[in-house]
PDB file of C-alpha atoms and ligand atoms in Angstrom:
ATOM      1  CA  UNK A 223      -0.050   0.138   0.017  1.00 66.00           C
ATOM      2  CA  UNK A 224       1.750   4.124  -0.634  1.00 79.00           C
ATOM      3  CA  UNK A 225       1.269   5.668   2.039  1.00 91.00           C
ATOM      4  CA  UNK A 226       1.831   9.707   1.765  1.00 96.00           C
ATOM      5  CA  UNK A 227       3.649  11.657   4.110  1.00 96.00           C
ATOM      6  CA  UNK A 228       5.130  15.086   4.261  1.00 97.00           C
ATOM      7  CA  UNK A 229       8.444  16.438   3.373  1.00 97.00           C
ATOM      8  CA  UNK A 230      10.144  19.367   4.375  1.00 97.00           C
ATOM      9  CA  UNK A 231      11.893  21.761   1.557  1.00 96.00           C
ATOM     10  CA  UNK A 232      15.587  23.460   1.506  1.00 95.00           C
ATOM     11  CA  UNK A 233      13.506  26.867   2.028  1.00 96.00           C
ATOM     12  CA  UNK A 234      11.587  26.014   6.016  1.00 97.00           C
ATOM     13  CA  UNK A 235      12.403  28.997   7.983  1.00 96.00           C
ATOM     14  CA  UNK A 236      12.799  26.596  11.403  1.00 96.00           C
ATOM     15  CA  UNK A 237       9.681  28.950  12.517  1.00 96.00           C
ATOM     16  CA  UNK A 238       7.494  26.078  14.444  1.00 96.00           C
ATOM     17  CA  UNK A 239       5.080  27.214  13.253  1.00 97.00           C
ATOM     18  CA  UNK A 240       4.259  23.661  11.311  1.00 98.00           C
ATOM     19  CA  UNK A 241       5.325  21.817  14.907  1.00 98.00           C
ATOM     20  CA  UNK A 242       1.631  22.223  16.419  1.00 98.00           C
ATOM     21  CA  UNK A 243      -0.045  21.670  13.274  1.00 98.00           C
ATOM     22  CA  UNK A 244       0.238  18.294  13.134  1.00 98.00           C
ATOM     23  CA  UNK A 245      -1.755  15.925  15.085  1.00 98.00           C
ATOM     24  CA  UNK A 246       0.301  13.430  16.097  1.00 98.00           C
ATOM     25  CA  UNK A 247       3.499  15.309  16.722  1.00 98.00           C
ATOM     26  CA  UNK A 248       5.446  14.419  14.382  1.00 98.00           C
ATOM     27  CA  UNK A 249       7.372  17.175  13.671  1.00 98.00           C
ATOM     28  CA  UNK A 250       9.735  19.287  15.607  1.00 97.00           C
ATOM     29  CA  UNK A 251      12.798  21.967  14.363  1.00 97.00           C
ATOM     30  CA  UNK A 252      16.098  20.408  13.878  1.00 88.00           C
ATOM     31  CA  UNK A 253      18.898  22.645  15.844  1.00 84.00           C
ATOM     32  CA  UNK A 254      17.046  25.687  15.036  1.00 85.00           C
ATOM     33  CA  UNK A 255      17.546  25.207  11.289  1.00 93.00           C
ATOM     34  CA  UNK A 256      14.519  23.385   9.655  1.00 95.00           C
ATOM     35  CA  UNK A 257      11.889  20.852  10.844  1.00 97.00           C
ATOM     36  CA  UNK A 258      12.135  17.503  10.276  1.00 96.00           C
ATOM     37  CA  UNK A 259       9.194  14.544   9.921  1.00 97.00           C
ATOM     38  CA  UNK A 260       9.172  11.253  11.614  1.00 97.00           C
ATOM     39  CA  UNK A 261       7.888   8.885   8.907  1.00 94.00           C
ATOM     40  CA  UNK A 262       7.111   6.730  12.108  1.00 95.00           C
ATOM     41  CA  UNK A 263       4.270   9.375  12.858  1.00 97.00           C
ATOM     42  CA  UNK A 264       2.875  11.284   9.234  1.00 97.00           C
ATOM     43  CA  UNK A 265       0.201  10.087   8.481  1.00 97.00           C
ATOM     44  CA  UNK A 266      -0.247  11.760   4.972  1.00 97.00           C
ATOM     45  CA  UNK A 267      -3.255  14.416   7.040  1.00 97.00           C
ATOM     46  CA  UNK A 268      -1.655  18.011   5.089  1.00 98.00           C
ATOM     47  CA  UNK A 269      -2.491  20.195   8.180  1.00 98.00           C
ATOM     48  CA  UNK A 270       1.474  21.423   8.141  1.00 98.00           C
ATOM     49  CA  UNK A 271       1.572  21.555   4.525  1.00 98.00           C
ATOM     50  CA  UNK A 272      -1.261  24.086   5.126  1.00 98.00           C
ATOM     51  CA  UNK A 273      -0.015  25.663   7.984  1.00 98.00           C
ATOM     52  CA  UNK A 274       4.078  26.696   6.500  1.00 98.00           C
ATOM     53  CA  UNK A 275       3.660  29.946   4.955  1.00 95.00           C
ATOM     54  CA  UNK A 276       6.308  30.395   3.053  1.00 96.00           C
ATOM     55  CA  UNK A 277       4.951  27.230   1.809  1.00 97.00           C
ATOM     56  CA  UNK A 278       7.643  24.781   1.354  1.00 97.00           C
ATOM     57  CA  UNK A 279       5.678  21.387   2.859  1.00 98.00           C
ATOM     58  CA  UNK A 280       4.796  18.953  -0.313  1.00 97.00           C
ATOM     59  CA  UNK A 281       2.818  15.244   0.235  1.00 97.00           C
ATOM     60  CA  UNK A 282       4.436  12.750  -0.917  1.00 95.00           C
ATOM     61  CA  UNK A 283       3.964   9.488  -1.940  1.00 94.00           C
ATOM     62  CA  UNK A 284       6.028   7.418   0.435  1.00 88.00           C
ATOM     63  CA  UNK A 285       9.815   7.844  -1.323  1.00 72.00           C
ATOM     64  CA  UNK A 286      11.314   4.300   0.867  1.00 63.00           C
ATOM     65  CA  UNK A 287       9.574   0.970   1.220  1.00 56.00           C
ATOM     66  CA  UNK A 288       9.313   0.577   4.938  1.00 51.00           C
TER      67      UNK A 288
HETATM   68  S1  SF4 B 112       6.327  25.908   8.580  1.00 63.91           S
HETATM   69 FE1  SF4 B 112       7.455  25.609   7.360  1.00 63.91          FE
HETATM   70  S2  SF4 B 112       8.932  27.485   7.578  1.00 63.91           S
HETATM   71 FE2  SF4 B 112       8.071  26.924   9.227  1.00 63.91          FE
HETATM   72  S3  SF4 B 112       9.717  25.374  10.270  1.00 63.91           S
HETATM   73 FE3  SF4 B 112       7.458  25.182   9.413  1.00 63.91          FE
HETATM   74  S4  SF4 B 112       8.234  23.686   7.363  1.00 63.91           S
HETATM   75 FE4  SF4 B 112      10.084  25.439   8.094  1.00 63.91          FE
HETATM   76  S1  SF4 B 113       0.688  15.285   6.482  1.00 63.91           S
HETATM   77 FE1  SF4 B 113       0.000  15.605   8.426  1.00 63.91          FE
HETATM   78  S2  SF4 B 113       0.587  14.398  10.001  1.00 63.91           S
HETATM   79 FE2  SF4 B 113       2.492  14.585   8.953  1.00 63.91          FE
HETATM   80  S3  SF4 B 113       3.669  15.628   9.469  1.00 63.91           S
HETATM   81 FE3  SF4 B 113       2.074  17.052   8.668  1.00 63.91          FE
HETATM   82  S4  SF4 B 113       0.679  17.008  10.083  1.00 63.91           S
HETATM   83 FE4  SF4 B 113       1.907  15.607  10.573  1.00 63.91          FE
END
């Protein structure tokens, strides 16, 4: 089964807005540099994508087979 997850683009400014939006607590801001997605928690709901003012989040099919 193909599942979707969030991908954070390189232009993330680590503002942290997306972190509390995620219902699965799958997002964290790593070292103030950029947001990272916990691929085990993310369900691809897209809420973070809509919250990101910088529009750097995309929802796509999971690339690696798990
Ligand atoms: S809202 Fe967008 S720019 Fe801000 S931390 Fe999340 S992914 Fe990065
Ligand atoms: S797509 Fe949904 S579950 Fe995945 S990181 Fe974004 S808000 Fe969280």
